[in-house]
Short mmCIF file of C-alpha atoms in Angstrom, two decimals:
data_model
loop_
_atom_site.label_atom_id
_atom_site.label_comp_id
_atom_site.label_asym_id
_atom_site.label_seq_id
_atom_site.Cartn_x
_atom_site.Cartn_y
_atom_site.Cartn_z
CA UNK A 30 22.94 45.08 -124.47
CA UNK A 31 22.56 42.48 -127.18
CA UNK A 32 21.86 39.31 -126.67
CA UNK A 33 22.58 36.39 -128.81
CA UNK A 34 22.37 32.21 -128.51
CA UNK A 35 24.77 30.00 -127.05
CA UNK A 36 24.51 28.51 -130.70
CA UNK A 37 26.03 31.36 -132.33
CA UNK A 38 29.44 30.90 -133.61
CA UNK A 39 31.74 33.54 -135.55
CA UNK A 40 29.65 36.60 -135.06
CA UNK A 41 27.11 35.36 -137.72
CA UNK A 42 24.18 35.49 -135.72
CA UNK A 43 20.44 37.21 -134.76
CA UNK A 44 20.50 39.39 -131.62
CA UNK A 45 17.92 40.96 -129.21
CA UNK A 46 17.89 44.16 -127.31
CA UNK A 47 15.51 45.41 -125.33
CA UNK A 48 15.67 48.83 -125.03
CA UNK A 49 12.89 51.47 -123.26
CA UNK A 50 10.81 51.79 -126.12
CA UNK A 51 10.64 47.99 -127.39
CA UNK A 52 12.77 45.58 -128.89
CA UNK A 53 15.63 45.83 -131.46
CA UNK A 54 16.53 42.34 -133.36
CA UNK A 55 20.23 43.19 -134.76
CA UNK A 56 22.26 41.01 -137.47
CA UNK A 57 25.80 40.98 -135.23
CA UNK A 58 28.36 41.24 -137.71
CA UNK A 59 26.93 45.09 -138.91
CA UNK A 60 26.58 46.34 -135.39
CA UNK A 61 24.32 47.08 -132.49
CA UNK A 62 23.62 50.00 -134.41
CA UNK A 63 21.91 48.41 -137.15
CA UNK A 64 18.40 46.63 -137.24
CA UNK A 65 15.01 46.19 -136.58
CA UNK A 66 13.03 47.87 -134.18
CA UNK A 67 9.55 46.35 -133.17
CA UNK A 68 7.11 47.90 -130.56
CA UNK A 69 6.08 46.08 -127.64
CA UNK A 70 3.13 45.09 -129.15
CA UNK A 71 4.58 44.00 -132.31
CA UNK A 72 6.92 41.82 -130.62
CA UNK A 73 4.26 40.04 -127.97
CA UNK A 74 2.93 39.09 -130.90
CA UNK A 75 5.89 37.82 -132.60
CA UNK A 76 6.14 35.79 -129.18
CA UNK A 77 2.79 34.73 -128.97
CA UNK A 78 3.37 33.55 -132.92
CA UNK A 79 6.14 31.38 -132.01
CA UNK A 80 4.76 29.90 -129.21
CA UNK A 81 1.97 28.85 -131.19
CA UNK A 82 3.48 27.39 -133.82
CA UNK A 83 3.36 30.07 -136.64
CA UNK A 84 6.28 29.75 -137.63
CA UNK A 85 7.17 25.82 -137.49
CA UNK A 86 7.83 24.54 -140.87
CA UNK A 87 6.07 21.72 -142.48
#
């Protein structure tokens, strides 16, 4: 199942599954087919990224 914000409007969004063997981050209007697919590793440290301010712009 993908998940997407409340924010998103018209199908133009960023979705999350997580599946058995990680997490798949899908652009919703090609698909829940299509996308990335990050380990659970790779993605706890994505999480631990944002959380910490990584990614906040200047």
């Amino acid at each position: 199942m993908v998940r997407t914000s409340s924010f998103c409007s018209e199908g133009s969004c960023v979705g999350v599954a997580l599946e058995p063997d990680g997490v798949r981050v899908v652009d919703t209007k090609l698909g829940d087919s299509s996308g990335l697919r990050f380990t659970p590793a790779e993605w706890a440290a994505f999480v631990a990224g944002v959380k910490a301010g990584e990614f906040d712009l200047p």
